[in-house]
Amino acid sequence: MTESATHRAIDAVWRIESAKLIAGLTRIVRDVGLAEDLAQDALLIALERWPETGVPDNPGAWLMATAKHRAIDRLRRSKLVDRKHEELGYEMEAHQETAAPDLDAAIDDHVGDDLLRLVFISCHPVLSTEARVALTLRLLGGLTTIEIARAFLVPEPTIAQRIVRAKRTLSDAHVPFEVPRGDELAARLSSVLGVIYLIFNEGYSATAGDSWTRPALCEEALRLGRIVAELTPQESEVHGLVALMEIQASRLRARVSPSGKPVVLLDQDRSRWDHMLVRRGLAALDRAEKLGGAVGPYALQAAIAACHARAKTSGETDWPRIAALYDALARIAPSPIVELNRSVAVAMAFGPAAGLAIVDPLMSEPSLEGYHLLPTVRGDFLAKLGRKDEARAELERAAALTRNTTERDLLLERAAALR
């Protein structure tokens, strides 16, 4: 294997194994920042040795063993190590010597629990939302700081600072490396799912830049969602979120025309949808409903997405059912965004005037000030009602608010068509 091929193999191994590696090390050293440093040390050693020795048969086990040795070395060299750390070092060394033949099995014994603990610590509420996203993509996604910065169009130093501060915050707050229980589990799981869906949404509809979508972020969120679903199989809302993301991700290819222009849902070529993802999404929705989660926020949104997925053409869409599902969502998870989405469903089911009656009160909603989709939706309703001058003004306002250049061009094109 050539050196470049080895480096590509190492990169692939890192993407697959890094989360399990960091999770296992965090269980041992009880510090997520130190665990990531140790994992990075092991990666650097692999980059030095594997081009000469070749990729090991079990690269994950090799990286874990190397990182554990590095942990022991660090603890021994530290002048500030206390007795507890010494005992930990000896314990790790003894375990390394006695359990070496069964290292693979030892890692596998803990990997599920460790990954779940890492999920909860990366998305801990003690961190800001931005920090949770950055840390989750770094620790669980194996993305580099540059990749995260590029995905969110944020300067690399900003992302680096978020990650460093997040790890320091977790350490200073003495956040335990454990899976929460009881009521705290539900609250923390909600944070985890929120972070994953935020990552997905940024990929599905990019807030800034030249591209309307960033499929790589959607794929990363889907991967994380599937992992959490495997680790918490009895949590209905996890399956609801996975169902929602699978079905929405199925449309990614159809959301952009061959020339690169955005294509809205009603105009999409449904033959370009990924029907395997649709089937996976419907199966996940079925699991959520069987677990009693049919009325959870994510399951309800997945049910809405399923209505679109089941319609062979846009004209066959069951808009009254979608409007009813949004009514249910508004009751259990009321928000201005839900109301805005509900207005679209109501307009499609009962006419643009009915949708406008929901949207107009939202114009004074402080949280939607500067949100470009509000004037976009209102402009669409006004255009359908024949109020072209008002509609054009709304679409031009929406174009001025969005930071996505592709979306801005689309909005200005629609506004110009109303002249």
PDB file of C-alpha atoms in Angstrom, residues 188-400:
ATOM      1  CA  ARG A 188     -30.808  15.653  28.504  1.00  0.00           C
ATOM      2  CA  LEU A 189     -31.999  13.449  25.651  1.00  0.00           C
ATOM      3  CA  SER A 190     -34.006  16.394  24.370  1.00  0.00           C
ATOM      4  CA  SER A 191     -30.772  18.405  24.262  1.00  0.00           C
ATOM      5  CA  VAL A 192     -29.009  15.615  22.367  1.00  0.00           C
ATOM      6  CA  LEU A 193     -31.760  15.338  19.772  1.00  0.00           C
ATOM      7  CA  GLY A 194     -31.921  19.107  19.414  1.00  0.00           C
ATOM      8  CA  VAL A 195     -28.202  19.299  18.630  1.00  0.00           C
ATOM      9  CA  ILE A 196     -28.418  16.501  16.064  1.00  0.00           C
ATOM     10  CA  TYR A 197     -31.418  18.088  14.350  1.00  0.00           C
ATOM     11  CA  LEU A 198     -29.727  21.495  14.336  1.00  0.00           C
ATOM     12  CA  ILE A 199     -26.769  19.935  12.492  1.00  0.00           C
ATOM     13  CA  PHE A 200     -29.142  18.262  10.041  1.00  0.00           C
ATOM     14  CA  ASN A 201     -31.082  21.465   9.358  1.00  0.00           C
ATOM     15  CA  GLU A 202     -27.923  23.405   8.620  1.00  0.00           C
ATOM     16  CA  GLY A 203     -27.112  20.787   6.006  1.00  0.00           C
ATOM     17  CA  TYR A 204     -30.655  20.623   4.630  1.00  0.00           C
ATOM     18  CA  SER A 205     -31.057  24.388   4.267  1.00  0.00           C
ATOM     19  CA  ALA A 206     -27.790  26.265   4.700  1.00  0.00           C
ATOM     20  CA  THR A 207     -28.197  29.571   6.488  1.00  0.00           C
ATOM     21  CA  ALA A 208     -25.353  31.268   4.611  1.00  0.00           C
ATOM     22  CA  GLY A 209     -22.923  30.851   1.745  1.00  0.00           C
ATOM     23  CA  ASP A 210     -23.296  29.936  -1.902  1.00  0.00           C
ATOM     24  CA  SER A 211     -24.807  26.441  -1.546  1.00  0.00           C
ATOM     25  CA  TRP A 212     -28.446  25.853  -0.679  1.00  0.00           C
ATOM     26  CA  THR A 213     -27.675  22.493   0.893  1.00  0.00           C
ATOM     27  CA  ARG A 214     -24.682  20.839   2.568  1.00  0.00           C
ATOM     28  CA  PRO A 215     -25.355  17.097   2.214  1.00  0.00           C
ATOM     29  CA  ALA A 216     -22.288  16.118   4.259  1.00  0.00           C
ATOM     30  CA  LEU A 217     -23.806  17.712   7.370  1.00  0.00           C
ATOM     31  CA  CYS A 218     -27.098  15.885   6.772  1.00  0.00           C
ATOM     32  CA  GLU A 219     -25.193  12.606   6.462  1.00  0.00           C
ATOM     33  CA  GLU A 220     -23.298  13.316   9.695  1.00  0.00           C
ATOM     34  CA  ALA A 221     -26.508  14.120  11.588  1.00  0.00           C
ATOM     35  CA  LEU A 222     -28.145  10.975  10.230  1.00  0.00           C
ATOM     36  CA  ARG A 223     -25.177   8.885  11.324  1.00  0.00           C
ATOM     37  CA  LEU A 224     -25.319  10.378  14.831  1.00  0.00           C
ATOM     38  CA  GLY A 225     -29.089   9.874  15.000  1.00  0.00           C
ATOM     39  CA  ARG A 226     -28.774   6.237  13.993  1.00  0.00           C
ATOM     40  CA  ILE A 227     -26.098   5.690  16.647  1.00  0.00           C
ATOM     41  CA  VAL A 228     -28.299   7.187  19.367  1.00  0.00           C
ATOM     42  CA  ALA A 229     -31.240   5.085  18.144  1.00  0.00           C
ATOM     43  CA  GLU A 230     -29.152   1.924  18.467  1.00  0.00           C
ATOM     44  CA  LEU A 231     -27.995   2.936  21.939  1.00  0.00           C
ATOM     45  CA  THR A 232     -31.484   3.912  23.184  1.00  0.00           C
ATOM     46  CA  PRO A 233     -33.802   1.526  21.306  1.00  0.00           C
ATOM     47  CA  GLN A 234     -36.777   2.088  23.629  1.00  0.00           C
ATOM     48  CA  GLU A 235     -36.832   5.896  23.276  1.00  0.00           C
ATOM     49  CA  SER A 236     -39.616   6.667  20.798  1.00  0.00           C
ATOM     50  CA  GLU A 237     -38.594  10.256  20.078  1.00  0.00           C
ATOM     51  CA  VAL A 238     -35.134   9.130  18.960  1.00  0.00           C
ATOM     52  CA  HIS A 239     -36.783   6.965  16.304  1.00  0.00           C
ATOM     53  CA  GLY A 240     -39.077   9.877  15.482  1.00  0.00           C
ATOM     54  CA  LEU A 241     -36.098  12.136  14.816  1.00  0.00           C
ATOM     55  CA  VAL A 242     -34.339   9.482  12.738  1.00  0.00           C
ATOM     56  CA  ALA A 243     -37.545   8.996  10.719  1.00  0.00           C
ATOM     57  CA  LEU A 244     -37.816  12.738  10.117  1.00  0.00           C
ATOM     58  CA  MET A 245     -34.189  13.057   8.986  1.00  0.00           C
ATOM     59  CA  GLU A 246     -34.298   9.942   6.782  1.00  0.00           C
ATOM     60  CA  ILE A 247     -37.375  11.170   4.904  1.00  0.00           C
ATOM     61  CA  GLN A 248     -36.137  14.738   4.554  1.00  0.00           C
ATOM     62  CA  ALA A 249     -32.692  13.555   3.453  1.00  0.00           C
ATOM     63  CA  SER A 250     -34.343  11.490   0.728  1.00  0.00           C
ATOM     64  CA  ARG A 251     -35.161  14.763  -1.086  1.00  0.00           C
ATOM     65  CA  LEU A 252     -31.658  16.238  -1.108  1.00  0.00           C
ATOM     66  CA  ARG A 253     -30.821  15.396  -4.727  1.00  0.00           C
ATOM     67  CA  ALA A 254     -34.137  16.819  -5.914  1.00  0.00           C
ATOM     68  CA  ARG A 255     -33.776  20.068  -3.938  1.00  0.00           C
ATOM     69  CA  VAL A 256     -31.210  21.386  -6.415  1.00  0.00           C
ATOM     70  CA  SER A 257     -31.646  21.463 -10.206  1.00  0.00           C
ATOM     71  CA  PRO A 258     -28.896  20.208 -12.552  1.00  0.00           C
ATOM     72  CA  SER A 259     -27.902  23.855 -13.020  1.00  0.00           C
ATOM     73  CA  GLY A 260     -27.580  24.326  -9.263  1.00  0.00           C
ATOM     74  CA  LYS A 261     -30.756  26.308  -8.647  1.00  0.00           C
ATOM     75  CA  PRO A 262     -32.972  25.575  -5.617  1.00  0.00           C
ATOM     76  CA  VAL A 263     -36.115  23.536  -6.292  1.00  0.00           C
ATOM     77  CA  VAL A 264     -38.973  23.884  -3.799  1.00  0.00           C
ATOM     78  CA  LEU A 265     -40.842  20.808  -2.585  1.00  0.00           C
ATOM     79  CA  LEU A 266     -43.909  21.156  -4.808  1.00  0.00           C
ATOM     80  CA  ASP A 267     -41.757  21.456  -7.952  1.00  0.00           C
ATOM     81  CA  GLN A 268     -39.372  18.593  -7.217  1.00  0.00           C
ATOM     82  CA  ASP A 269     -38.935  15.606  -9.522  1.00  0.00           C
ATOM     83  CA  ARG A 270     -39.965  12.854  -7.113  1.00  0.00           C
ATOM     84  CA  SER A 271     -38.208  10.203  -9.164  1.00  0.00           C
ATOM     85  CA  ARG A 272     -34.968  11.772  -7.909  1.00  0.00           C
ATOM     86  CA  TRP A 273     -35.903  11.140  -4.286  1.00  0.00           C
ATOM     87  CA  ASP A 274     -33.908   8.398  -2.550  1.00  0.00           C
ATOM     88  CA  HIS A 275     -36.645   5.830  -1.983  1.00  0.00           C
ATOM     89  CA  MET A 276     -34.422   3.617   0.165  1.00  0.00           C
ATOM     90  CA  LEU A 277     -34.157   6.498   2.653  1.00  0.00           C
ATOM     91  CA  VAL A 278     -37.928   6.933   2.437  1.00  0.00           C
ATOM     92  CA  ARG A 279     -38.447   3.275   3.364  1.00  0.00           C
ATOM     93  CA  ARG A 280     -35.973   3.570   6.228  1.00  0.00           C
ATOM     94  CA  GLY A 281     -37.744   6.679   7.450  1.00  0.00           C
ATOM     95  CA  LEU A 282     -41.181   5.085   7.342  1.00  0.00           C
ATOM     96  CA  ALA A 283     -39.827   2.052   9.218  1.00  0.00           C
ATOM     97  CA  ALA A 284     -38.343   4.316  11.909  1.00  0.00           C
ATOM     98  CA  LEU A 285     -41.650   6.178  12.182  1.00  0.00           C
ATOM     99  CA  ASP A 286     -43.434   2.856  12.629  1.00  0.00           C
ATOM    100  CA  ARG A 287     -41.019   1.980  15.468  1.00  0.00           C
ATOM    101  CA  ALA A 288     -41.661   5.335  17.141  1.00  0.00           C
ATOM    102  CA  GLU A 289     -45.421   4.852  16.926  1.00  0.00           C
ATOM    103  CA  LYS A 290     -45.253   1.287  18.275  1.00  0.00           C
ATOM    104  CA  LEU A 291     -43.294   2.595  21.255  1.00  0.00           C
ATOM    105  CA  GLY A 292     -46.153   4.993  21.980  1.00  0.00           C
ATOM    106  CA  GLY A 293     -44.471   8.069  20.568  1.00  0.00           C
ATOM    107  CA  ALA A 294     -46.897   8.964  17.803  1.00  0.00           C
ATOM    108  CA  VAL A 295     -47.593  12.369  19.376  1.00  0.00           C
ATOM    109  CA  GLY A 296     -43.983  13.303  20.142  1.00  0.00           C
ATOM    110  CA  PRO A 297     -42.683  16.486  18.418  1.00  0.00           C
ATOM    111  CA  TYR A 298     -40.243  14.676  16.141  1.00  0.00           C
ATOM    112  CA  ALA A 299     -42.659  11.842  15.382  1.00  0.00           C
ATOM    113  CA  LEU A 300     -45.343  14.350  14.406  1.00  0.00           C
ATOM    114  CA  GLN A 301     -42.929  16.135  12.086  1.00  0.00           C
ATOM    115  CA  ALA A 302     -41.912  12.764  10.656  1.00  0.00           C
ATOM    116  CA  ALA A 303     -45.595  11.962  10.063  1.00  0.00           C
ATOM    117  CA  ILE A 304     -45.882  15.242   8.147  1.00  0.00           C
ATOM    118  CA  ALA A 305     -42.828  14.343   6.063  1.00  0.00           C
ATOM    119  CA  ALA A 306     -44.349  10.894   5.480  1.00  0.00           C
ATOM    120  CA  CYS A 307     -47.447  12.500   3.955  1.00  0.00           C
ATOM    121  CA  HIS A 308     -45.217  14.069   1.305  1.00  0.00           C
ATOM    122  CA  ALA A 309     -43.231  10.862   0.849  1.00  0.00           C
ATOM    123  CA  ARG A 310     -46.342   8.766   0.249  1.00  0.00           C
ATOM    124  CA  ALA A 311     -47.781  11.143  -2.374  1.00  0.00           C
ATOM    125  CA  LYS A 312     -46.711  10.119  -5.868  1.00  0.00           C
ATOM    126  CA  THR A 313     -47.227  13.679  -7.091  1.00  0.00           C
ATOM    127  CA  SER A 314     -47.501  17.025  -5.312  1.00  0.00           C
ATOM    128  CA  GLY A 315     -51.160  17.162  -6.319  1.00  0.00           C
ATOM    129  CA  GLU A 316     -51.870  13.975  -4.348  1.00  0.00           C
ATOM    130  CA  THR A 317     -50.535  15.415  -1.086  1.00  0.00           C
ATOM    131  CA  ASP A 318     -53.009  15.097   1.798  1.00  0.00           C
ATOM    132  CA  TRP A 319     -52.850  18.716   2.927  1.00  0.00           C
ATOM    133  CA  PRO A 320     -55.816  18.528   5.343  1.00  0.00           C
ATOM    134  CA  ARG A 321     -54.016  15.732   7.225  1.00  0.00           C
ATOM    135  CA  ILE A 322     -50.790  17.749   7.253  1.00  0.00           C
ATOM    136  CA  ALA A 323     -52.690  20.751   8.628  1.00  0.00           C
ATOM    137  CA  ALA A 324     -54.215  18.535  11.333  1.00  0.00           C
ATOM    138  CA  LEU A 325     -50.763  17.190  12.249  1.00  0.00           C
ATOM    139  CA  TYR A 326     -49.461  20.757  12.540  1.00  0.00           C
ATOM    140  CA  ASP A 327     -52.413  21.574  14.785  1.00  0.00           C
ATOM    141  CA  ALA A 328     -51.331  18.696  17.045  1.00  0.00           C
ATOM    142  CA  LEU A 329     -47.697  19.841  16.937  1.00  0.00           C
ATOM    143  CA  ALA A 330     -48.722  23.392  17.843  1.00  0.00           C
ATOM    144  CA  ARG A 331     -50.549  22.073  20.907  1.00  0.00           C
ATOM    145  CA  ILE A 332     -47.622  20.079  22.326  1.00  0.00           C
ATOM    146  CA  ALA A 333     -44.690  22.207  21.100  1.00  0.00           C
ATOM    147  CA  PRO A 334     -46.007  25.705  20.374  1.00  0.00           C
ATOM    148  CA  SER A 335     -43.592  28.111  18.741  1.00  0.00           C
ATOM    149  CA  PRO A 336     -43.661  30.889  16.124  1.00  0.00           C
ATOM    150  CA  ILE A 337     -41.810  28.604  13.672  1.00  0.00           C
ATOM    151  CA  VAL A 338     -44.438  25.890  14.063  1.00  0.00           C
ATOM    152  CA  GLU A 339     -47.146  28.493  13.472  1.00  0.00           C
ATOM    153  CA  LEU A 340     -45.394  29.685  10.327  1.00  0.00           C
ATOM    154  CA  ASN A 341     -45.169  26.135   8.999  1.00  0.00           C
ATOM    155  CA  ARG A 342     -48.773  25.504  10.006  1.00  0.00           C
ATOM    156  CA  SER A 343     -49.857  28.519   7.984  1.00  0.00           C
ATOM    157  CA  VAL A 344     -48.386  26.958   4.833  1.00  0.00           C
ATOM    158  CA  ALA A 345     -50.259  23.685   5.408  1.00  0.00           C
ATOM    159  CA  VAL A 346     -53.512  25.533   6.146  1.00  0.00           C
ATOM    160  CA  ALA A 347     -53.086  27.655   3.012  1.00  0.00           C
ATOM    161  CA  MET A 348     -52.565  24.571   0.878  1.00  0.00           C
ATOM    162  CA  ALA A 349     -55.557  22.834   2.428  1.00  0.00           C
ATOM    163  CA  PHE A 350     -58.006  25.732   2.733  1.00  0.00           C
ATOM    164  CA  GLY A 351     -56.682  28.588   0.606  1.00  0.00           C
ATOM    165  CA  PRO A 352     -54.119  31.423   0.891  1.00  0.00           C
ATOM    166  CA  ALA A 353     -56.472  33.707   2.827  1.00  0.00           C
ATOM    167  CA  ALA A 354     -56.635  31.134   5.641  1.00  0.00           C
ATOM    168  CA  GLY A 355     -52.846  30.941   5.693  1.00  0.00           C
ATOM    169  CA  LEU A 356     -52.490  34.725   5.681  1.00  0.00           C
ATOM    170  CA  ALA A 357     -54.770  34.957   8.725  1.00  0.00           C
ATOM    171  CA  ILE A 358     -52.200  32.887  10.649  1.00  0.00           C
ATOM    172  CA  VAL A 359     -49.149  34.683   9.283  1.00  0.00           C
ATOM    173  CA  ASP A 360     -50.233  38.302   9.798  1.00  0.00           C
ATOM    174  CA  PRO A 361     -50.137  38.131  13.630  1.00  0.00           C
ATOM    175  CA  LEU A 362     -46.617  36.685  13.377  1.00  0.00           C
ATOM    176  CA  MET A 363     -45.355  39.898  11.785  1.00  0.00           C
ATOM    177  CA  SER A 364     -45.124  41.442  15.246  1.00  0.00           C
ATOM    178  CA  GLU A 365     -43.411  38.397  16.798  1.00  0.00           C
ATOM    179  CA  PRO A 366     -39.999  39.565  18.134  1.00  0.00           C
ATOM    180  CA  SER A 367     -38.333  36.166  17.700  1.00  0.00           C
ATOM    181  CA  LEU A 368     -39.096  36.214  13.953  1.00  0.00           C
ATOM    182  CA  GLU A 369     -37.714  39.686  13.363  1.00  0.00           C
ATOM    183  CA  GLY A 370     -35.061  39.241  10.718  1.00  0.00           C
ATOM    184  CA  TYR A 371     -36.232  35.704   9.864  1.00  0.00           C
ATOM    185  CA  HIS A 372     -36.374  35.691   6.065  1.00  0.00           C
ATOM    186  CA  LEU A 373     -38.889  32.849   5.746  1.00  0.00           C
ATOM    187  CA  LEU A 374     -41.656  34.930   7.347  1.00  0.00           C
ATOM    188  CA  PRO A 375     -41.810  37.522   4.511  1.00  0.00           C
ATOM    189  CA  THR A 376     -41.156  34.679   2.045  1.00  0.00           C
ATOM    190  CA  VAL A 377     -44.288  32.832   3.141  1.00  0.00           C
ATOM    191  CA  ARG A 378     -46.363  36.001   3.412  1.00  0.00           C
ATOM    192  CA  GLY A 379     -45.217  37.077  -0.040  1.00  0.00           C
ATOM    193  CA  ASP A 380     -46.306  33.738  -1.479  1.00  0.00           C
ATOM    194  CA  PHE A 381     -49.779  34.067   0.049  1.00  0.00           C
ATOM    195  CA  LEU A 382     -50.162  37.645  -1.207  1.00  0.00           C
ATOM    196  CA  ALA A 383     -49.112  36.614  -4.711  1.00  0.00           C
ATOM    197  CA  LYS A 384     -51.736  33.866  -4.785  1.00  0.00           C
ATOM    198  CA  LEU A 385     -54.339  36.399  -3.676  1.00  0.00           C
ATOM    199  CA  GLY A 386     -53.394  38.672  -6.570  1.00  0.00           C
ATOM    200  CA  ARG A 387     -51.844  41.369  -4.355  1.00  0.00           C
ATOM    201  CA  LYS A 388     -48.701  41.479  -6.494  1.00  0.00           C
ATOM    202  CA  ASP A 389     -47.157  44.763  -5.351  1.00  0.00           C
ATOM    203  CA  GLU A 390     -47.358  43.743  -1.686  1.00  0.00           C
ATOM    204  CA  ALA A 391     -46.064  40.271  -2.540  1.00  0.00           C
ATOM    205  CA  ARG A 392     -43.085  41.688  -4.435  1.00  0.00           C
ATOM    206  CA  ALA A 393     -42.174  43.931  -1.508  1.00  0.00           C
ATOM    207  CA  GLU A 394     -42.265  40.967   0.887  1.00  0.00           C
ATOM    208  CA  LEU A 395     -40.089  38.798  -1.357  1.00  0.00           C
ATOM    209  CA  GLU A 396     -37.570  41.621  -1.803  1.00  0.00           C
ATOM    210  CA  ARG A 397     -37.482  42.054   1.986  1.00  0.00           C
ATOM    211  CA  ALA A 398     -36.899  38.320   2.393  1.00  0.00           C
ATOM    212  CA  ALA A 399     -34.037  38.469  -0.128  1.00  0.00           C
ATOM    213  CA  ALA A 400     -32.420  41.274   1.869  1.00  0.00           C
TER     214      ALA A 400
END
